PDB file of C-alpha atoms in Angstrom:
ATOM      1  CA  UNK A  23      -7.981   5.952   5.910  1.00  0.00           C
ATOM      2  CA  UNK A  24      -7.512   7.908   9.166  1.00  0.00           C
ATOM      3  CA  UNK A  25      -4.729   7.075  11.602  1.00  0.00           C
ATOM      4  CA  UNK A  26      -1.987   8.506  13.769  1.00  0.00           C
ATOM      5  CA  UNK A  27       1.536   7.288  14.449  1.00  0.00           C
ATOM      6  CA  UNK A  28       4.547   8.292  16.488  1.00  0.00           C
ATOM      7  CA  UNK A  29       7.813   9.347  14.916  1.00  0.00           C
ATOM      8  CA  UNK A  30      11.128  10.821  15.975  1.00  0.00           C
ATOM      9  CA  UNK A  31      12.280  14.141  14.560  1.00  0.00           C
ATOM     10  CA  UNK A  32      13.949  13.710  11.143  1.00  0.00           C
ATOM     11  CA  UNK A  33      12.627  10.122  11.055  1.00  0.00           C
ATOM     12  CA  UNK A  34      10.862   9.210   7.824  1.00  0.00           C
ATOM     13  CA  UNK A  35       7.648   7.193   8.055  1.00  0.00           C
ATOM     14  CA  UNK A  36       5.903   5.757   4.993  1.00  0.00           C
ATOM     15  CA  UNK A  37       2.558   4.172   4.279  1.00  0.00           C
ATOM     16  CA  UNK A  38       1.689   2.193   1.158  1.00  0.00           C
ATOM     17  CA  UNK A  39      -1.514   2.873  -0.780  1.00  0.00           C
ATOM     18  CA  UNK A  40      -2.530   0.463  -3.547  1.00  0.00           C
ATOM     19  CA  UNK A  41      -4.197   2.732  -6.122  1.00  0.00           C
ATOM     20  CA  UNK A  42      -5.757   2.343  -9.559  1.00  0.00           C
ATOM     21  CA  UNK A  43      -4.495   4.692 -12.257  1.00  0.00           C
ATOM     22  CA  UNK A  44      -5.902   8.209 -12.692  1.00  0.00           C
ATOM     23  CA  UNK A  45      -7.087   8.461  -9.069  1.00  0.00           C
ATOM     24  CA  UNK A  46      -7.116  11.612  -6.967  1.00  0.00           C
ATOM     25  CA  UNK A  47      -5.652  11.246  -3.468  1.00  0.00           C
ATOM     26  CA  UNK A  48      -6.070  13.971  -0.843  1.00  0.00           C
ATOM     27  CA  UNK A  49      -4.160  13.813   2.449  1.00  0.00           C
ATOM     28  CA  UNK A  50      -4.626  15.944   5.565  1.00  0.00           C
ATOM     29  CA  UNK A  51      -2.117  15.785   8.407  1.00  0.00           C
ATOM     30  CA  UNK A  52      -1.369  17.488  11.733  1.00  0.00           C
ATOM     31  CA  UNK A  53       1.831  17.226  13.771  1.00  0.00           C
ATOM     32  CA  UNK A  54       1.978  17.338  17.580  1.00  0.00           C
ATOM     33  CA  UNK A  55       5.232  17.527  19.554  1.00  0.00           C
ATOM     34  CA  UNK A  56       5.841  15.805  22.914  1.00  0.00           C
ATOM     35  CA  UNK A  57       6.307  18.259  25.781  1.00  0.00           C
ATOM     36  CA  UNK A  58       8.771  16.902  28.374  1.00  0.00           C
ATOM     37  CA  UNK A  59       7.571  19.288  31.113  1.00  0.00           C
ATOM     38  CA  UNK A  60       3.829  18.737  30.654  1.00  0.00           C
ATOM     39  CA  UNK A  61       4.306  15.049  29.770  1.00  0.00           C
ATOM     40  CA  UNK A  62       1.807  15.271  26.931  1.00  0.00           C
ATOM     41  CA  UNK A  63       1.556  16.042  23.235  1.00  0.00           C
ATOM     42  CA  UNK A  64       1.025  19.732  22.507  1.00  0.00           C
ATOM     43  CA  UNK A  65      -1.920  20.627  20.285  1.00  0.00           C
ATOM     44  CA  UNK A  66       0.388  22.023  17.599  1.00  0.00           C
ATOM     45  CA  UNK A  67       4.078  22.103  16.702  1.00  0.00           C
ATOM     46  CA  UNK A  68       4.848  25.666  15.536  1.00  0.00           C
ATOM     47  CA  UNK A  69       8.007  26.091  13.498  1.00  0.00           C
ATOM     48  CA  UNK A  70       8.039  22.432  12.506  1.00  0.00           C
ATOM     49  CA  UNK A  71       7.431  21.489   8.879  1.00  0.00           C
ATOM     50  CA  UNK A  72       6.855  18.196   7.113  1.00  0.00           C
ATOM     51  CA  UNK A  73       8.408  16.936   3.895  1.00  0.00           C
ATOM     52  CA  UNK A  74       5.808  14.917   2.009  1.00  0.00           C
ATOM     53  CA  UNK A  75       7.143  12.594  -0.681  1.00  0.00           C
ATOM     54  CA  UNK A  76       5.032  10.346  -2.894  1.00  0.00           C
ATOM     55  CA  UNK A  77       6.627   7.717  -5.141  1.00  0.00           C
ATOM     56  CA  UNK A  78       4.998   5.580  -7.824  1.00  0.00           C
ATOM     57  CA  UNK A  79       5.351   1.783  -8.188  1.00  0.00           C
ATOM     58  CA  UNK A  80       8.238   2.544 -10.611  1.00  0.00           C
ATOM     59  CA  UNK A  81      10.031   4.518  -7.835  1.00  0.00           C
ATOM     60  CA  UNK A  82       9.389   7.793  -9.664  1.00  0.00           C
ATOM     61  CA  UNK A  83       8.808  10.807  -7.389  1.00  0.00           C
ATOM     62  CA  UNK A  84       5.257  12.064  -7.934  1.00  0.00           C
ATOM     63  CA  UNK A  85       5.247  14.687  -5.158  1.00  0.00           C
ATOM     64  CA  UNK A  86       8.022  16.152  -3.008  1.00  0.00           C
ATOM     65  CA  UNK A  87       7.144  19.268  -1.065  1.00  0.00           C
ATOM     66  CA  UNK A  88       7.688  20.957   2.302  1.00  0.00           C
ATOM     67  CA  UNK A  89       4.523  21.851   4.225  1.00  0.00           C
ATOM     68  CA  UNK A  90       3.889  23.371   7.650  1.00  0.00           C
ATOM     69  CA  UNK A  91       3.004  21.578  10.929  1.00  0.00           C
ATOM     70  CA  UNK A  92      -0.515  21.112   9.568  1.00  0.00           C
ATOM     71  CA  UNK A  93      -1.507  20.864   5.940  1.00  0.00           C
ATOM     72  CA  UNK A  94      -3.172  19.234   2.968  1.00  0.00           C
ATOM     73  CA  UNK A  95      -1.461  17.563   0.027  1.00  0.00           C
ATOM     74  CA  UNK A  96      -2.935  15.996  -3.089  1.00  0.00           C
ATOM     75  CA  UNK A  97      -1.778  14.054  -6.129  1.00  0.00           C
ATOM     76  CA  UNK A  98      -3.256  12.030  -8.975  1.00  0.00           C
ATOM     77  CA  UNK A  99      -1.886   8.583  -9.709  1.00  0.00           C
ATOM     78  CA  UNK A 100      -1.144   7.838 -13.362  1.00  0.00           C
ATOM     79  CA  UNK A 101      -0.016   4.237 -12.751  1.00  0.00           C
ATOM     80  CA  UNK A 102      -1.890   1.502 -10.939  1.00  0.00           C
ATOM     81  CA  UNK A 103      -0.043  -0.174  -8.074  1.00  0.00           C
ATOM     82  CA  UNK A 104       1.511   0.519  -4.689  1.00  0.00           C
ATOM     83  CA  UNK A 105       2.327   4.184  -4.040  1.00  0.00           C
ATOM     84  CA  UNK A 106       4.540   5.115  -1.075  1.00  0.00           C
ATOM     85  CA  UNK A 107       3.468   8.224   0.877  1.00  0.00           C
ATOM     86  CA  UNK A 108       6.329   9.319   3.160  1.00  0.00           C
ATOM     87  CA  UNK A 109       6.413  12.053   5.814  1.00  0.00           C
ATOM     88  CA  UNK A 110       9.514  13.430   7.520  1.00  0.00           C
ATOM     89  CA  UNK A 111       9.886  16.444   9.818  1.00  0.00           C
ATOM     90  CA  UNK A 112      12.309  19.200   8.871  1.00  0.00           C
ATOM     91  CA  UNK A 113      13.739  19.682  12.369  1.00  0.00           C
ATOM     92  CA  UNK A 114      16.698  22.103  12.215  1.00  0.00           C
ATOM     93  CA  UNK A 115      18.285  20.639  15.349  1.00  0.00           C
ATOM     94  CA  UNK A 116      21.284  18.346  15.032  1.00  0.00           C
ATOM     95  CA  UNK A 117      20.241  14.774  14.357  1.00  0.00           C
ATOM     96  CA  UNK A 118      22.060  13.629  17.524  1.00  0.00           C
ATOM     97  CA  UNK A 119      19.836  15.910  19.624  1.00  0.00           C
ATOM     98  CA  UNK A 120      16.660  15.555  17.591  1.00  0.00           C
ATOM     99  CA  UNK A 121      15.069  13.151  20.002  1.00  0.00           C
ATOM    100  CA  UNK A 122      11.654  14.767  20.406  1.00  0.00           C
ATOM    101  CA  UNK A 123       8.740  12.456  19.866  1.00  0.00           C
ATOM    102  CA  UNK A 124       6.131  13.528  17.341  1.00  0.00           C
ATOM    103  CA  UNK A 125       2.579  12.360  16.850  1.00  0.00           C
ATOM    104  CA  UNK A 126       1.357  12.641  13.271  1.00  0.00           C
ATOM    105  CA  UNK A 127      -2.367  12.485  12.531  1.00  0.00           C
ATOM    106  CA  UNK A 128      -2.983  11.478   8.930  1.00  0.00           C
ATOM    107  CA  UNK A 129      -6.256  11.290   7.009  1.00  0.00           C
ATOM    108  CA  UNK A 130      -6.099  10.030   3.414  1.00  0.00           C
ATOM    109  CA  UNK A 131      -9.077  10.182   1.064  1.00  0.00           C
ATOM    110  CA  UNK A 132      -8.848   8.218  -2.166  1.00  0.00           C
ATOM    111  CA  UNK A 133     -10.871   9.179  -5.237  1.00  0.00           C
ATOM    112  CA  UNK A 134     -13.009  11.774  -3.489  1.00  0.00           C
ATOM    113  CA  UNK A 135     -13.838  15.217  -4.834  1.00  0.00           C
ATOM    114  CA  UNK A 136     -15.133  17.256  -1.934  1.00  0.00           C
ATOM    115  CA  UNK A 137     -18.260  19.346  -2.277  1.00  0.00           C
ATOM    116  CA  UNK A 138     -17.896  22.984  -1.321  1.00  0.00           C
ATOM    117  CA  UNK A 139     -20.988  23.324   0.861  1.00  0.00           C
ATOM    118  CA  UNK A 140     -20.890  27.142   0.735  1.00  0.00           C
ATOM    119  CA  UNK A 141     -21.102  27.033  -3.074  1.00  0.00           C
ATOM    120  CA  UNK A 142     -23.895  24.464  -2.906  1.00  0.00           C
ATOM    121  CA  UNK A 143     -25.919  26.554  -0.442  1.00  0.00           C
ATOM    122  CA  UNK A 144     -25.442  29.739  -2.461  1.00  0.00           C
ATOM    123  CA  UNK A 145     -27.072  28.215  -5.552  1.00  0.00           C
ATOM    124  CA  UNK A 146     -30.763  27.612  -6.088  1.00  0.00           C
ATOM    125  CA  UNK A 147     -32.287  24.182  -5.521  1.00  0.00           C
ATOM    126  CA  UNK A 148     -31.980  23.016  -9.148  1.00  0.00           C
ATOM    127  CA  UNK A 149     -28.281  23.856  -9.273  1.00  0.00           C
ATOM    128  CA  UNK A 150     -27.797  22.218  -5.871  1.00  0.00           C
ATOM    129  CA  UNK A 151     -29.336  18.982  -7.191  1.00  0.00           C
ATOM    130  CA  UNK A 152     -27.147  19.205 -10.336  1.00  0.00           C
ATOM    131  CA  UNK A 153     -23.976  19.686  -8.288  1.00  0.00           C
ATOM    132  CA  UNK A 154     -24.835  16.789  -6.001  1.00  0.00           C
ATOM    133  CA  UNK A 155     -25.639  14.576  -9.027  1.00  0.00           C
ATOM    134  CA  UNK A 156     -22.271  15.428 -10.612  1.00  0.00           C
ATOM    135  CA  UNK A 157     -20.580  14.549  -7.343  1.00  0.00           C
ATOM    136  CA  UNK A 158     -22.424  11.210  -7.208  1.00  0.00           C
ATOM    137  CA  UNK A 159     -21.482  10.468 -10.842  1.00  0.00           C
ATOM    138  CA  UNK A 160     -17.805  11.155 -10.003  1.00  0.00           C
ATOM    139  CA  UNK A 161     -18.039   8.758  -7.081  1.00  0.00           C
ATOM    140  CA  UNK A 162     -19.653   6.093  -9.305  1.00  0.00           C
ATOM    141  CA  UNK A 163     -16.802   6.493 -11.837  1.00  0.00           C
ATOM    142  CA  UNK A 164     -14.284   6.095  -9.032  1.00  0.00           C
ATOM    143  CA  UNK A 165     -15.999   2.956  -7.686  1.00  0.00           C
ATOM    144  CA  UNK A 166     -16.112   1.506 -11.214  1.00  0.00           C
ATOM    145  CA  UNK A 167     -12.395   2.243 -11.657  1.00  0.00           C
ATOM    146  CA  UNK A 168     -11.620   0.577  -8.309  1.00  0.00           C
ATOM    147  CA  UNK A 169     -13.634  -2.509  -9.324  1.00  0.00           C
ATOM    148  CA  UNK A 170     -11.818  -2.767 -12.669  1.00  0.00           C
ATOM    149  CA  UNK A 171      -8.471  -2.485 -10.898  1.00  0.00           C
ATOM    150  CA  UNK A 172      -9.433  -5.187  -8.379  1.00  0.00           C
ATOM    151  CA  UNK A 173     -10.615  -7.378 -11.279  1.00  0.00           C
ATOM    152  CA  UNK A 174      -7.220  -6.968 -13.007  1.00  0.00           C
ATOM    153  CA  UNK A 175      -5.391  -7.849  -9.786  1.00  0.00           C
ATOM    154  CA  UNK A 176      -7.616 -10.889  -9.201  1.00  0.00           C
ATOM    155  CA  UNK A 177      -6.955 -12.104 -12.763  1.00  0.00           C
ATOM    156  CA  UNK A 178      -3.200 -11.663 -12.294  1.00  0.00           C
ATOM    157  CA  UNK A 179      -3.270 -13.591  -8.988  1.00  0.00           C
ATOM    158  CA  UNK A 180      -5.420 -16.322 -10.563  1.00  0.00           C
ATOM    159  CA  UNK A 181      -2.909 -16.766 -13.407  1.00  0.00           C
ATOM    160  CA  UNK A 182      -0.053 -16.929 -10.908  1.00  0.00           C
ATOM    161  CA  UNK A 183      -1.947 -19.526  -8.844  1.00  0.00           C
ATOM    162  CA  UNK A 184      -2.693 -21.625 -11.924  1.00  0.00           C
ATOM    163  CA  UNK A 185       0.977 -21.514 -12.999  1.00  0.00           C
ATOM    164  CA  UNK A 186       2.074 -22.493  -9.479  1.00  0.00           C
ATOM    165  CA  UNK A 187      -0.428 -25.376  -9.374  1.00  0.00           C
ATOM    166  CA  UNK A 188       0.757 -26.564 -12.801  1.00  0.00           C
ATOM    167  CA  UNK A 189       4.409 -26.458 -11.653  1.00  0.00           C
ATOM    168  CA  UNK A 190       3.531 -28.392  -8.478  1.00  0.00           C
ATOM    169  CA  UNK A 191       1.716 -31.049 -10.550  1.00  0.00           C
ATOM    170  CA  UNK A 192       4.704 -31.525 -12.882  1.00  0.00           C
ATOM    171  CA  UNK A 193       7.083 -31.634  -9.910  1.00  0.00           C
ATOM    172  CA  UNK A 194       4.902 -34.353  -8.304  1.00  0.00           C
ATOM    173  CA  UNK A 195       4.935 -36.364 -11.568  1.00  0.00           C
ATOM    174  CA  UNK A 196       8.746 -36.036 -11.832  1.00  0.00           C
ATOM    175  CA  UNK A 197       9.157 -37.129  -8.183  1.00  0.00           C
ATOM    176  CA  UNK A 198       6.889 -40.152  -8.772  1.00  0.00           C
ATOM    177  CA  UNK A 199       8.848 -41.175 -11.893  1.00  0.00           C
ATOM    178  CA  UNK A 200      12.160 -40.833  -9.993  1.00  0.00           C
ATOM    179  CA  UNK A 201      10.866 -42.882  -7.037  1.00  0.00           C
ATOM    180  CA  UNK A 202       9.478 -45.632  -9.314  1.00  0.00           C
ATOM    181  CA  UNK A 203      12.764 -45.701 -11.288  1.00  0.00           C
ATOM    182  CA  UNK A 204      14.831 -45.985  -8.068  1.00  0.00           C
ATOM    183  CA  UNK A 205      12.512 -48.757  -6.815  1.00  0.00           C
ATOM    184  CA  UNK A 206      12.864 -50.744 -10.054  1.00  0.00           C
ATOM    185  CA  UNK A 207      16.645 -50.223 -10.031  1.00  0.00           C
ATOM    186  CA  UNK A 208      16.882 -51.416  -6.387  1.00  0.00           C
ATOM    187  CA  UNK A 209      14.770 -54.532  -7.105  1.00  0.00           C
ATOM    188  CA  UNK A 210      16.909 -55.363 -10.164  1.00  0.00           C
ATOM    189  CA  UNK A 211      20.154 -54.808  -8.187  1.00  0.00           C
ATOM    190  CA  UNK A 212      18.971 -57.059  -5.327  1.00  0.00           C
ATOM    191  CA  UNK A 213      17.813 -59.762  -7.787  1.00  0.00           C
ATOM    192  CA  UNK A 214      21.196 -59.678  -9.582  1.00  0.00           C
ATOM    193  CA  UNK A 215      22.989 -59.808  -6.199  1.00  0.00           C
ATOM    194  CA  UNK A 216      20.982 -62.822  -5.026  1.00  0.00           C
ATOM    195  CA  UNK A 217      21.528 -64.614  -8.361  1.00  0.00           C
ATOM    196  CA  UNK A 218      25.285 -63.940  -8.259  1.00  0.00           C
ATOM    197  CA  UNK A 219      25.447 -65.330  -4.697  1.00  0.00           C
ATOM    198  CA  UNK A 220      23.278 -68.296  -5.775  1.00  0.00           C
ATOM    199  CA  UNK A 221      20.724 -67.519  -3.092  1.00  0.00           C
ATOM    200  CA  UNK A 222      17.830 -67.745  -5.555  1.00  0.00           C
TER     201      UNK A 222
END
């Protein structure tokens, strides 16, 4: 997932990542500040830091740390579900005057263990093949974990759908019984009325 978004200073922005349990997440970000005079975003924002906060589906804080204007953060999920990744600048200016616009570039990698190419190149060919195979096996494990998680979610949604369909069916049966009962009652009332008035 690679994206950028605009934010005001001291404004917190969050993205939601739906993760399986025991999954490594690595995030890289870079902050640019709007320059009023040049009317463009500067390449960097020196002196500006970012608070990165990650919360689990149970609202437990998994990561809370202050980084610089450019950095890398990582965490491992231990619960499956929606994790909130929030970024907020640590501008020291008063909130009333903290009106600068920021552009935050964010790149999030889920379940990836990066190969250190310098280490790979320094080894002989056999070791290089071994390292690459280990990396591929890690990726296969991650894909398998993702598939199992998606299977669990699909089963949960299917059960919910079946319960909803069952409830709708019973509600339709109850409505039909009520309508038939009201119809019979109305026919009986009209018949009794006509008999009492000697119209039948």
